[in-house]
Coordinates of C-alpha atoms and ligand atoms in Angstrom, one line a residue:
X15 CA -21.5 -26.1 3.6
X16 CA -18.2 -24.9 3.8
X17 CA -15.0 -26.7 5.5
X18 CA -12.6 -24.1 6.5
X19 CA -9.0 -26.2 7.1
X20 CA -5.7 -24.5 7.9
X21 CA -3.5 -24.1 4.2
X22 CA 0.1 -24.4 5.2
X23 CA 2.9 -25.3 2.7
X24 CA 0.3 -26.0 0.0
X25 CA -2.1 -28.7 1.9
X26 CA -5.1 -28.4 3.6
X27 CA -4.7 -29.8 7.2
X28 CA -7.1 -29.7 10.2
X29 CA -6.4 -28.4 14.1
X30 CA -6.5 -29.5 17.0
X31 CA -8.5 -26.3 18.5
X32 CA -11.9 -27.7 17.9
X33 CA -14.6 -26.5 15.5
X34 CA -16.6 -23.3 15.7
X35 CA -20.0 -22.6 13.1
X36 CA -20.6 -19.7 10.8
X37 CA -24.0 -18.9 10.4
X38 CA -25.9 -16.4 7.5
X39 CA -26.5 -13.0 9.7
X40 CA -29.3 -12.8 7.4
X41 CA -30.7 -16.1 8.2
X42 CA -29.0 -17.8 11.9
X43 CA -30.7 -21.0 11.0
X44 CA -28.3 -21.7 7.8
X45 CA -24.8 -22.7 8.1
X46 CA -22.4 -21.2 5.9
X47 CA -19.4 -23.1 7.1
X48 CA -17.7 -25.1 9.9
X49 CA -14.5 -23.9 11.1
X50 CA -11.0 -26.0 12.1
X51 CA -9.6 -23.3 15.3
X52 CA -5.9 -23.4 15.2
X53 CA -3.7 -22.8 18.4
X54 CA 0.0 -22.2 18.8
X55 CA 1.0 -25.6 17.1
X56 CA -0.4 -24.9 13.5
X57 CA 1.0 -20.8 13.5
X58 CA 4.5 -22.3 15.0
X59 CA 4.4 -24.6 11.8
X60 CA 2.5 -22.1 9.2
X61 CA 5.3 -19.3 10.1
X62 CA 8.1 -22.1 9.9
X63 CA 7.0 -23.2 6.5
X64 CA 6.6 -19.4 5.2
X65 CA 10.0 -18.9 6.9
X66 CA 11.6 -21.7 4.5
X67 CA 9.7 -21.2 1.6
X68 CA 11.0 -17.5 1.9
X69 CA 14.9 -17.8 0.2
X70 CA 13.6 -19.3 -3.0
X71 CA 10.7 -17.2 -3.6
X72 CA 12.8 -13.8 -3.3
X73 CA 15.2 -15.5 -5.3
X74 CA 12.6 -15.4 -8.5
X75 CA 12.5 -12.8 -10.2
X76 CA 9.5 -10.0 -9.5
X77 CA 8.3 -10.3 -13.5
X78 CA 7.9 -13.9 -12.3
X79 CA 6.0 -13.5 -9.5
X80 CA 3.5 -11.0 -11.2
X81 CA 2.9 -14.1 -13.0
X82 CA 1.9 -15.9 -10.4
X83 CA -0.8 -13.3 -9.6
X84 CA -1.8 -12.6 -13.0
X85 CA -2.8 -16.5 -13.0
X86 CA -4.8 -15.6 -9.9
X87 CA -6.8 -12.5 -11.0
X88 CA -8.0 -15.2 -14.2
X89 CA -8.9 -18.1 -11.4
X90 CA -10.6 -14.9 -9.5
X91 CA -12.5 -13.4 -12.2
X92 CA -13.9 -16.6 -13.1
X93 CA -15.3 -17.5 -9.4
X94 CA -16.7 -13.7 -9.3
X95 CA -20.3 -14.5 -9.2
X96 CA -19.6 -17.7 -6.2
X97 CA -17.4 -15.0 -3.9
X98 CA -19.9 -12.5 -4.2
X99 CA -23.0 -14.8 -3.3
X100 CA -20.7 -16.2 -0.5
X101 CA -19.3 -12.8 0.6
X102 CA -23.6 -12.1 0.7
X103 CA -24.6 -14.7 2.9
X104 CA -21.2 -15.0 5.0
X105 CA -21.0 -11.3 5.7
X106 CA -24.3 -9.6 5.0
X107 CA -23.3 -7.6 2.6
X108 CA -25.8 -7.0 -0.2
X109 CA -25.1 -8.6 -3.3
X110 CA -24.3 -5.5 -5.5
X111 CA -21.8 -4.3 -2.8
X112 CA -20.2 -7.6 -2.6
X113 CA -19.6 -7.8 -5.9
X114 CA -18.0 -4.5 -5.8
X115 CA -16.1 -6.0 -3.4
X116 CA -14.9 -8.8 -5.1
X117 CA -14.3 -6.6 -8.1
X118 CA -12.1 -4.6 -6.4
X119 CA -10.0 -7.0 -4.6
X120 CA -9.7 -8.4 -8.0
X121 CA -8.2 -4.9 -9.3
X122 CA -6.0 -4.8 -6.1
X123 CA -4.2 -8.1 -7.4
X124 CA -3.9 -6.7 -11.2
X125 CA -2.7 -3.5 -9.7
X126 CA 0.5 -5.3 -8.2
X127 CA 0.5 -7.2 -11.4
X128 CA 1.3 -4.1 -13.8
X129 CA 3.5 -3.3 -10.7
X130 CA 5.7 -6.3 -11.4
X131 CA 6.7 -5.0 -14.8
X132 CA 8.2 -1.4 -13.5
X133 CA 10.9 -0.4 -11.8
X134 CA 11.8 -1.9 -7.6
X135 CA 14.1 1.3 -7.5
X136 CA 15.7 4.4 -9.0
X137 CA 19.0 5.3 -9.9
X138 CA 20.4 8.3 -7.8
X139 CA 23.7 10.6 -8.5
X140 CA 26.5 11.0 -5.9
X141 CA 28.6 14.0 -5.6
X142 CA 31.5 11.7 -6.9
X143 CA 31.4 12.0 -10.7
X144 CA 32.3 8.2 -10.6
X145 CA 30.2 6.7 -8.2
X146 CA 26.6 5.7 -9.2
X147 CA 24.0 5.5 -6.1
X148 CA 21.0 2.9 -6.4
X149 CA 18.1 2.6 -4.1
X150 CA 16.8 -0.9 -4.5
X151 CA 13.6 -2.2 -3.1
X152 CA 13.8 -5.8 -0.6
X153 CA 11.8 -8.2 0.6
X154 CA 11.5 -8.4 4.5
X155 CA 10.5 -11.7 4.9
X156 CA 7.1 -13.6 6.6
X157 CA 4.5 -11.0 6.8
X158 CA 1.2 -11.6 9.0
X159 CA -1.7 -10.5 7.6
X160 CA -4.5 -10.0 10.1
X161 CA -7.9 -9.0 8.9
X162 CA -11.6 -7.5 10.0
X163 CA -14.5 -9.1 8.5
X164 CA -16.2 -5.9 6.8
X165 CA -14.4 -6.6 3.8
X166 CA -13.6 -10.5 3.3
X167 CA -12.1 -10.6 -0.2
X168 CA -10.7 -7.1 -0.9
X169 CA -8.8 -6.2 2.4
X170 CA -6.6 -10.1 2.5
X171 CA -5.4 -8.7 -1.3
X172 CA -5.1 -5.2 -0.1
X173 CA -2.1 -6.9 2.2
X174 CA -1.1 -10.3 0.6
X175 CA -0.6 -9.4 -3.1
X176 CA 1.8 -6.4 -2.8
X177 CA 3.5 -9.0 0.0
X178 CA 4.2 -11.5 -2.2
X179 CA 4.9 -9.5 -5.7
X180 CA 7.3 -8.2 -3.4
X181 CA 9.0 -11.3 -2.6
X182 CA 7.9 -11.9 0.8
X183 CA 6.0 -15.0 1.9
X184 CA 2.4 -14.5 3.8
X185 CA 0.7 -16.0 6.9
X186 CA -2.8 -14.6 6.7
X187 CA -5.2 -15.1 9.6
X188 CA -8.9 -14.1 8.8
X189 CA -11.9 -12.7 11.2
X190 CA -13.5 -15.9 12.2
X191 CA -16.5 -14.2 10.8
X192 CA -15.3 -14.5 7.5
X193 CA -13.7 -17.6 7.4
X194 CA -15.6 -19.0 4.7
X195 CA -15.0 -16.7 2.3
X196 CA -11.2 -16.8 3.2
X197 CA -11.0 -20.8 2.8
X198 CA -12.4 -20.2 -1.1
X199 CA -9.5 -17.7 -1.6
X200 CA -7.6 -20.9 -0.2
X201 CA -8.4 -22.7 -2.8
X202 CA -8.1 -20.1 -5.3
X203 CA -4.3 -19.9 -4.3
X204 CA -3.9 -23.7 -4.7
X205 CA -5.0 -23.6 -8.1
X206 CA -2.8 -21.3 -9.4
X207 CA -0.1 -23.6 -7.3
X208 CA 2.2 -21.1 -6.0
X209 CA 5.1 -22.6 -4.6
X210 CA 4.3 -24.4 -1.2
X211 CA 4.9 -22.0 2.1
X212 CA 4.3 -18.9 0.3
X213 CA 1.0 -18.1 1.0
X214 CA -0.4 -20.1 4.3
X215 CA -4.0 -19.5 6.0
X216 CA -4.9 -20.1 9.4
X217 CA -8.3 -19.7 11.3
X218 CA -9.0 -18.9 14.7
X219 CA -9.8 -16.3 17.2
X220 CA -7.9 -13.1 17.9
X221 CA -6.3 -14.0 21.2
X222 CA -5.5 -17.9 20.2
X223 CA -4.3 -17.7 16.6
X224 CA -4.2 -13.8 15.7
X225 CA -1.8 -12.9 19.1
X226 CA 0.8 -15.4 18.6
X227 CA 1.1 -15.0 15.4
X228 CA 2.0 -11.1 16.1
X229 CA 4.1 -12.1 18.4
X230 CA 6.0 -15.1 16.8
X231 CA 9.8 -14.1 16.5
X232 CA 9.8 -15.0 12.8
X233 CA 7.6 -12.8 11.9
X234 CA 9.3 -9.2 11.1
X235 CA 5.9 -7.3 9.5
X236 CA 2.4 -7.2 11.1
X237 CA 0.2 -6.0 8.5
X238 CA -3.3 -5.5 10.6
X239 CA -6.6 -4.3 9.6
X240 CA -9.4 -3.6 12.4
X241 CA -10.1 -2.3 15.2
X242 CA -8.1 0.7 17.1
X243 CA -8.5 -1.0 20.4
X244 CA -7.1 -4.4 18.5
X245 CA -4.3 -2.0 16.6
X246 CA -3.0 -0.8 19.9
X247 CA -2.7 -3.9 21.4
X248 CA -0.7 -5.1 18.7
X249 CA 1.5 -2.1 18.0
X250 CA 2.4 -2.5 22.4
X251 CA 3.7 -6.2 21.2
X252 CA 5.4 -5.0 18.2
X253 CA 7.2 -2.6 20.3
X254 CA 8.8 -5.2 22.6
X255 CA 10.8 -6.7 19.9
X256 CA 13.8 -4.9 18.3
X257 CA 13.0 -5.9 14.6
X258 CA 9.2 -6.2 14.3
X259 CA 6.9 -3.2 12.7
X260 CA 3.6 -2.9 12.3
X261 CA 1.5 -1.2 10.0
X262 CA -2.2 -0.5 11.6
X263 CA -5.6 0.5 10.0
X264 CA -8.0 0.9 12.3
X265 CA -11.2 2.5 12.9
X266 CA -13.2 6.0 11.9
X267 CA -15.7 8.6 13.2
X268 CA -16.0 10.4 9.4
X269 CA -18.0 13.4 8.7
X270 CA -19.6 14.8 5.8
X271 CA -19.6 19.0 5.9
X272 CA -22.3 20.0 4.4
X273 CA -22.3 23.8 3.6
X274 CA -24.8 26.5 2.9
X275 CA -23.7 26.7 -1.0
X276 CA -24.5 22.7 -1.0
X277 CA -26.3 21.1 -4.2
X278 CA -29.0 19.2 -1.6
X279 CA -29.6 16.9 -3.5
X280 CA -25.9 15.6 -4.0
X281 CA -25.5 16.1 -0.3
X282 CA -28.5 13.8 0.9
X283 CA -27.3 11.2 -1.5
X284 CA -23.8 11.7 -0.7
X285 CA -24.9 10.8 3.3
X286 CA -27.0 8.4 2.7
X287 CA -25.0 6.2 0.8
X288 CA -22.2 6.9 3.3
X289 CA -24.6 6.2 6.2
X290 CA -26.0 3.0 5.4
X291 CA -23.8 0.8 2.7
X292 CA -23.4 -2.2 4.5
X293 CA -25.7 -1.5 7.4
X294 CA -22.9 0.9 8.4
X295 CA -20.3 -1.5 9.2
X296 CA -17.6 0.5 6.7
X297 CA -14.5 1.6 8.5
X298 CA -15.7 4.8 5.9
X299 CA -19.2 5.5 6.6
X300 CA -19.9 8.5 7.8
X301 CA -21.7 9.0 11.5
X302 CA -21.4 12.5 11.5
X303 CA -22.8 14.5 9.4
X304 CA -21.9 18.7 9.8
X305 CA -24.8 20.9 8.7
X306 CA -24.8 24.2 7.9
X307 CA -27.8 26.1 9.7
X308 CA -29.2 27.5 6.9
X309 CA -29.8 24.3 5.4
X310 CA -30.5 22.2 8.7
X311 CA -34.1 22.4 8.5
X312 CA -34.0 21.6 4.9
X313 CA -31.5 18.7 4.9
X314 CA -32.9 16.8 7.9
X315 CA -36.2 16.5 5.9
X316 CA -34.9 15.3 3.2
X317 CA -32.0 13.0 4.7
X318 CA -35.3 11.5 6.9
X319 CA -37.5 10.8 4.4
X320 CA -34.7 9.3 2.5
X321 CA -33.8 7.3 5.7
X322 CA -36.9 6.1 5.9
X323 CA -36.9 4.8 1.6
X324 CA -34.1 2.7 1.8
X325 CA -35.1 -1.0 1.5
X326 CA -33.4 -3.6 4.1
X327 CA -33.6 -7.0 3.5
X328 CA -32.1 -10.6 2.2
X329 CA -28.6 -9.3 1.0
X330 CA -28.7 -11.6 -1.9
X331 CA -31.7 -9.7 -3.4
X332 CA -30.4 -7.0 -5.8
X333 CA -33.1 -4.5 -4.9
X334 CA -32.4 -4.6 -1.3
X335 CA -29.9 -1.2 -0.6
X336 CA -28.7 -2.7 2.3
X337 CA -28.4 -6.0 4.6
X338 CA -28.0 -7.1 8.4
X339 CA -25.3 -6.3 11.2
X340 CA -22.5 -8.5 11.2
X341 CA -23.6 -10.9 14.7
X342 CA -25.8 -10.4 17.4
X343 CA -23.2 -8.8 19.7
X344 CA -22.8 -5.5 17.1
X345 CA -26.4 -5.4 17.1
X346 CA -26.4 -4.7 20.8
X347 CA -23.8 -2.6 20.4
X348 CA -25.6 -0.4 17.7
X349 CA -28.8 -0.4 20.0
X350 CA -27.0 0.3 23.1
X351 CA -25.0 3.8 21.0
X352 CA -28.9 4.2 19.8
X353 CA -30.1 4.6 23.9
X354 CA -26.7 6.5 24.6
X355 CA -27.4 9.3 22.4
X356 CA -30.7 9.4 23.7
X357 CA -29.2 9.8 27.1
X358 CA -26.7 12.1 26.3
X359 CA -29.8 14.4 24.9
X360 CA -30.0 14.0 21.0
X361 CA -33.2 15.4 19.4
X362 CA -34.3 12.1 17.9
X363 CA -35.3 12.4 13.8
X364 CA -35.9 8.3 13.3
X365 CA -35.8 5.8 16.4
X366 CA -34.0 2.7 14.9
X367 CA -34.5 -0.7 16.0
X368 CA -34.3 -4.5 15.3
X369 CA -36.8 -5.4 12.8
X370 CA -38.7 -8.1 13.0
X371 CA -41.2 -8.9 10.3
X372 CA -41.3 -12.1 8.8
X373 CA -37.8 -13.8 7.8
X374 CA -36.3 -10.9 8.8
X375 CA -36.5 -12.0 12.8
X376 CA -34.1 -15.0 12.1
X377 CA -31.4 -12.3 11.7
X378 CA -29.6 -9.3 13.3
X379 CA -31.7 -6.2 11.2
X380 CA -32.0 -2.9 12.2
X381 CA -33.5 0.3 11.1
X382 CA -31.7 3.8 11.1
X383 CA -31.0 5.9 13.9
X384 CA -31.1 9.8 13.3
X385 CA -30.5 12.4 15.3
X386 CA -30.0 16.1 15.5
X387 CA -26.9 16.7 18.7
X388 CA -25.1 20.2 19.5
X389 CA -21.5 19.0 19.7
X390 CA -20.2 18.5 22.5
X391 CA -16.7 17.4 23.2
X392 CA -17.4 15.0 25.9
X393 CA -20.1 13.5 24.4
X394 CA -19.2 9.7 23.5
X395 CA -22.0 9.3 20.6
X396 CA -20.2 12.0 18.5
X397 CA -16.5 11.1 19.4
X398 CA -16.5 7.0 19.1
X399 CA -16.9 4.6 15.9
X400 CA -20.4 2.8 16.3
X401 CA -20.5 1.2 12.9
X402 CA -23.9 0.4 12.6
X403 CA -26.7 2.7 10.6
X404 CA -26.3 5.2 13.1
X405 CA -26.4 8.9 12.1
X406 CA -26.1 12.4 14.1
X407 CA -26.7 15.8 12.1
X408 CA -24.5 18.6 14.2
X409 CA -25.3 22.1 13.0
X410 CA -22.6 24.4 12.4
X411 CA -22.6 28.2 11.8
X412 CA -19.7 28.1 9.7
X413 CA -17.0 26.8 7.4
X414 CA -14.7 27.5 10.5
X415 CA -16.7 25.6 13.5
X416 CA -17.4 22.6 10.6
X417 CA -13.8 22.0 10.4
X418 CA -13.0 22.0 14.4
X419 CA -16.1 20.0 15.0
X420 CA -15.1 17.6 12.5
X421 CA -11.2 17.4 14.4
X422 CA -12.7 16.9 17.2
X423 CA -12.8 13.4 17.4
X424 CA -9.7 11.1 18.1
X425 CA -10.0 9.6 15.0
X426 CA -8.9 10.7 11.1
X427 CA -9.9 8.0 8.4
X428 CA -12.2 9.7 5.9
X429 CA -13.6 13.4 5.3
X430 CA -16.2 14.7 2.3
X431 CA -17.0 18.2 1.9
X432 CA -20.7 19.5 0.0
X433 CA -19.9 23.0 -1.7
X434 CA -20.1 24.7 -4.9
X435 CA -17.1 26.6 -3.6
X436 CA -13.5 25.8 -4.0
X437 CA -12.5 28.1 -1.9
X438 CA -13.8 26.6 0.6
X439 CA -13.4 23.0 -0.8
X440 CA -9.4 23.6 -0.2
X441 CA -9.9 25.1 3.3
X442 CA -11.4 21.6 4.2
X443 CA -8.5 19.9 2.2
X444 CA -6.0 21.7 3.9
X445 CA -7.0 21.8 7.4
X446 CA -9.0 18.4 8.2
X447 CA -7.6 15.5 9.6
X448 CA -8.0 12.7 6.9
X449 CA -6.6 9.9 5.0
X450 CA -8.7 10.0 2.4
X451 CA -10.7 13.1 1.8
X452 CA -13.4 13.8 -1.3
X453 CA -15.1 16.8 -2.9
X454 CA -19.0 16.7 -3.8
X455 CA -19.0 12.9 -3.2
X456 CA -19.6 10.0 -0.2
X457 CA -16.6 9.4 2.3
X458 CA -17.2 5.2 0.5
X459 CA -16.1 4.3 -2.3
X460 CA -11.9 3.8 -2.0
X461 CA -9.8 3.1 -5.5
X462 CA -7.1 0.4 -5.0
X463 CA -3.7 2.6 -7.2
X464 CA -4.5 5.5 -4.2
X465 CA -3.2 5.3 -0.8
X466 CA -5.8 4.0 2.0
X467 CA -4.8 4.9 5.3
X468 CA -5.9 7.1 8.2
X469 CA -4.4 9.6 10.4
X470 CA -4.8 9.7 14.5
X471 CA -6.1 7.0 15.8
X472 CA -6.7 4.9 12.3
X473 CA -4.1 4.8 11.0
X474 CA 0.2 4.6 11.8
X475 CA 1.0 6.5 9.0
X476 CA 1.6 3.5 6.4
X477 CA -1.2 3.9 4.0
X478 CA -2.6 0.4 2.7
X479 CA -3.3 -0.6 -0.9
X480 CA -1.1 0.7 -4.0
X481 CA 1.2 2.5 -0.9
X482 CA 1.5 -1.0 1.0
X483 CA 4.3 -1.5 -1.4
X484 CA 6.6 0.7 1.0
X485 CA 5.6 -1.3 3.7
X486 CA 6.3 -4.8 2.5
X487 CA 10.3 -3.5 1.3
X488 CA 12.8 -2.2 2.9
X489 CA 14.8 0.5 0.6
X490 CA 18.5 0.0 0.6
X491 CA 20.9 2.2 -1.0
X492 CA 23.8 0.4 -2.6
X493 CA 26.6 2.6 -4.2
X494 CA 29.1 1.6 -6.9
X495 CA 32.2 3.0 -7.2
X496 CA 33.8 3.3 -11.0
X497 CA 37.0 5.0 -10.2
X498 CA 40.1 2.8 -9.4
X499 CA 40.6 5.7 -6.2
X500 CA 38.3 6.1 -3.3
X501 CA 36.9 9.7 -3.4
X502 CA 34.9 10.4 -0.6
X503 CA 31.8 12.5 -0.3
X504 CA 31.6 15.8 2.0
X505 CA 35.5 16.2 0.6
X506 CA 36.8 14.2 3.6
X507 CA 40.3 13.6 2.8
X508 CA 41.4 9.7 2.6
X509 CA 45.2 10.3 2.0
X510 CA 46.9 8.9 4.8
X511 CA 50.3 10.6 5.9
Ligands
NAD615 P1 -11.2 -6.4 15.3 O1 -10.1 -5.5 15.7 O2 -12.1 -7.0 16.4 O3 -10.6 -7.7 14.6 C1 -9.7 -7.6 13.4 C2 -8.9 -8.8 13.3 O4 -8.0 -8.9 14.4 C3 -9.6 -10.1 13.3 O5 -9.0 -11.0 12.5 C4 -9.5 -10.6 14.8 O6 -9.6 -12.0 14.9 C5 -8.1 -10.1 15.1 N1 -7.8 -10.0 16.5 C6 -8.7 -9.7 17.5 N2 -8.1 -9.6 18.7 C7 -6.8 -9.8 18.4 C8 -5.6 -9.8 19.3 N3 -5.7 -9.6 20.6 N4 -4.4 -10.1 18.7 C9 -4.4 -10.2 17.3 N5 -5.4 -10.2 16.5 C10 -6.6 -10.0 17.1 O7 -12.1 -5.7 14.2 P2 -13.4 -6.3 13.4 O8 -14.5 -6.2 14.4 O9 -13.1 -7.6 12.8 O10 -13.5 -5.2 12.3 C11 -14.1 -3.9 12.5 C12 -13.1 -2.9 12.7 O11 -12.2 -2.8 11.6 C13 -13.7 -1.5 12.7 O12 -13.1 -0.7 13.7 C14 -13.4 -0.9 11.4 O13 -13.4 0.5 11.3 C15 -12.0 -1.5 11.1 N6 -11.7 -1.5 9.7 C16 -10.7 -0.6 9.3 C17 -10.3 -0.5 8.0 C18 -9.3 0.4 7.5 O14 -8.7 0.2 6.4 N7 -8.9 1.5 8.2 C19 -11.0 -1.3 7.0 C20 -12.0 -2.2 7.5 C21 -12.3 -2.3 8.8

């Protein structure tokens, strides 16, 4: 059983916030790991530390802090097979997603690694033949890092290794969900011994640890990951403070199009991956999935039947395709989106529910939901994130209703579009609303060198991964001047008579 302590300036200290249990969602009678709770006391002295520990580490040079993280990405490789068991039984995920997981927080971290080696800057020609014009990247300072639990290993490297290669020091406060896993990359971090203060973790709730943290006055960057409801909150307390940004990515109500010229074939596997990879609980899975009518009939048999094939089961059995909800209260939430379609009048394909049968009634299982719906603009089922192995089909009668159908939901994470055509391919590239958008393939399956981040309501426009790097720096432009005059740009005159 794990012991999840606060790391601050390179110890491992308990709280005074008391103790809170993570269980297996697979299996509620195993404890995975006990939890210290920290409170305002342990983030006043995490941020403090990271504060101090901030001057010295900007001060090394980036070449040596890629270092740093090339020594983690070794200590990470090797503990691949324990993060991905743990990442199984801590979050649900099955184990051949979690070790594509692991794997690719692992090539986050050697992404910002080659990073370290290029250029922070470029070199930029002023109108004055003598002057030379630089824009130089800088650290900001002690960046918060607040995470979901979907995605326990990648998403803390999606935020803390740019952060630091950067030069900025990290307080990073986990889903209490996921603490576990988060308390191993703990101990990662203390092997590799980077200098104490730089990176701190803390554990607690959302409203005790993660809200003062966002709005401690030493922290300049919020770097969040979850929820929209969540991400507005904190972007309200960002705003109150003159010097404090936040970069938000938040939820998704993606769509696959599916058109008449569709391979079926690729476009039932494309959904169903899309649908159902970890239960659903992807901030990409798709929920919606647009249908031309000519291929309705034809795709709902075959999405169904495929529905119906996919094994669910003990995610730390490799020929299981997917595992349980997350905790009891996303279950109920699932169930209750499952009886609100129903009352808003979808045509029901597949009637999910909890399932039961043998172990798997000691944990939070359920079945996919299908559905055929007409869209409807008010209706909630087709307009909010569910994120649970929940699926409507919404026929379309062309390229032209698929694309305002798909826009017409507040969100704008992830689009995919089925088609043989490319003519029709671009007309979904150019006039969706997406962060990420793919051709012929699922809306899963992100790369770490693109950018990840959503428009609307999932995103504020500061892409995570390879793009965090603008984030984390501010870009200052520092001019040099070669001439022994002052000549002035825009041909102001600086003769004084
Ligand atoms: P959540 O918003 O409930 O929690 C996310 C984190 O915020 C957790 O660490 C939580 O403790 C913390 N938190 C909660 N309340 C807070 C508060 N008042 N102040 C500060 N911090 C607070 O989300 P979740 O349930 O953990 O994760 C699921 C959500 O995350 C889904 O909406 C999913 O789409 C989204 N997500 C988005 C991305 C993306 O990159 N766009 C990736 C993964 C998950």
């Amino acid at each position: 059983m794990i012991q999840c302590k606060n790391y601050i300036n390179g110890q491992f200290i308990g709280s005074r916030g008391g103790t809170l249990e993570r269980r297996n969602p697979a299996n509620t009678q195993e404890v995975v790991g006990v939890i210290n709770q920290s409170g305002e006391d342990e983030i006043n002295n995490a941020v403090s530390v990271a504060h101090n520990a901030f001057p010295a580490w900007r001060a090394i040079s980036r070449v040596r802090r890629g270092e740093y993280l090339d020594r983690l990405v070794q200590v990470l490789k090797r503990e691949t097979e324990s993060f991905s068991r743990l990442v199984a039984r801590e979050m649900g995920k099955n184990i051949n997603e979690a070790t594509a997981e692991v794997t690719e927080g692992i090539h986050m971290v050697q992404y910002v690694v080659g990073t370290a080696r290029t250029p922070f800057g470029d070199v930029v020609s002023s109108e004055i033949a003598e002057k030379d014009s630089f824009m130089r990247r800088k650290p900001k300072g002690v960046v918060a890092a607040i995470t979901p639990w979907n995605f326990p290993f990648a998403i803390p490297f999606w935020l803390i290794a740019p952060s630091v290669a950067e030069g900025n020091t990290v307080v990073f406060k986990p889903s209490k969900e996921t603490s576990c896993t988060a308390q191993k990359l703990a101990e990662c971090v203390h092997e590799v011994g980077f200098p104490p203060g730089v990176i701190n973790f803390i554990y607690g709730s959302g409203e005790k640890c993660g809200m003062p943290l966002v709005r401690h006055p030493d922290i300049p960057v919020v770097l969040f990951t979850g929820s929209a409801e969540i991400g507005q909150q904190i972007r309200k307390v960002c705003a109150e403070f003159p010097d404090k940004m936040c970069a938000c990515e938040m939820g998704g109500k993606n769509a696959i199009i599916v058109l008449d010229d569709a391979d079926m074939n690729l476009a039932v596997n494309a959904s169903v991956i899309s649908a159902y990879k970890t239960s659903g609980q992807r901030c990409t899975a798709a929920s919606r999935i647009i249908v031309h009518k000519n291929r309705l009939k034809e795709f709902e048999k075959k999405f169904v039947e495929m529905s119906k094939r996919i094994r669910i089961g003990d995610p730390l059995d490799q020929n299981m395709f997917t595992g349980p909800l997350i905790n009891e209260t996303q279950m109920n939430k699932v169930l209750n989106y499952n009886q609100l379609a129903k009352d808003e009048g979808a045509r029901v394909l597949l009637d999910g529910a909890r399932l039961t049968q043998g172990k798997l009634a000691n944990g939070y299982f359920l079945s996919p939901f299908v559905y055929r719906m007409t869209h409807n603009t008010k209706s909630r089922v087709l307009r909010e994130e569910v994120f649970g192995p929940h699926v409507a089909i919404i026929p379309v009668k062309d390229l032209e209703q698929a694309i305002e159908i798909h826009n017409d939901t507040d969100y704008g994470l992830v689009c995919s579009v089925i088609t043989e055509d490319f003519r029709k391919a671009r007309e979904v590239r150019e006039r969706c609303d997406y962060g990420l958008g793919y051709w012929n393939l699922p809306t899963i399956g992100a790369e770490v060198h693109l950018p990840f981040g959503g428009v609307k309501k999932s995103g504020t426009g500061m892409p995570s991964a390879s793009t965090l790097i603008d984030v984390v720096t501010h870009r200052t432009a520092w001019t040099v001047n070669y001439s022994k005059e002052i000549k002035m740009a825009q041909g102001m005159r600086v003769d004084i008579k």
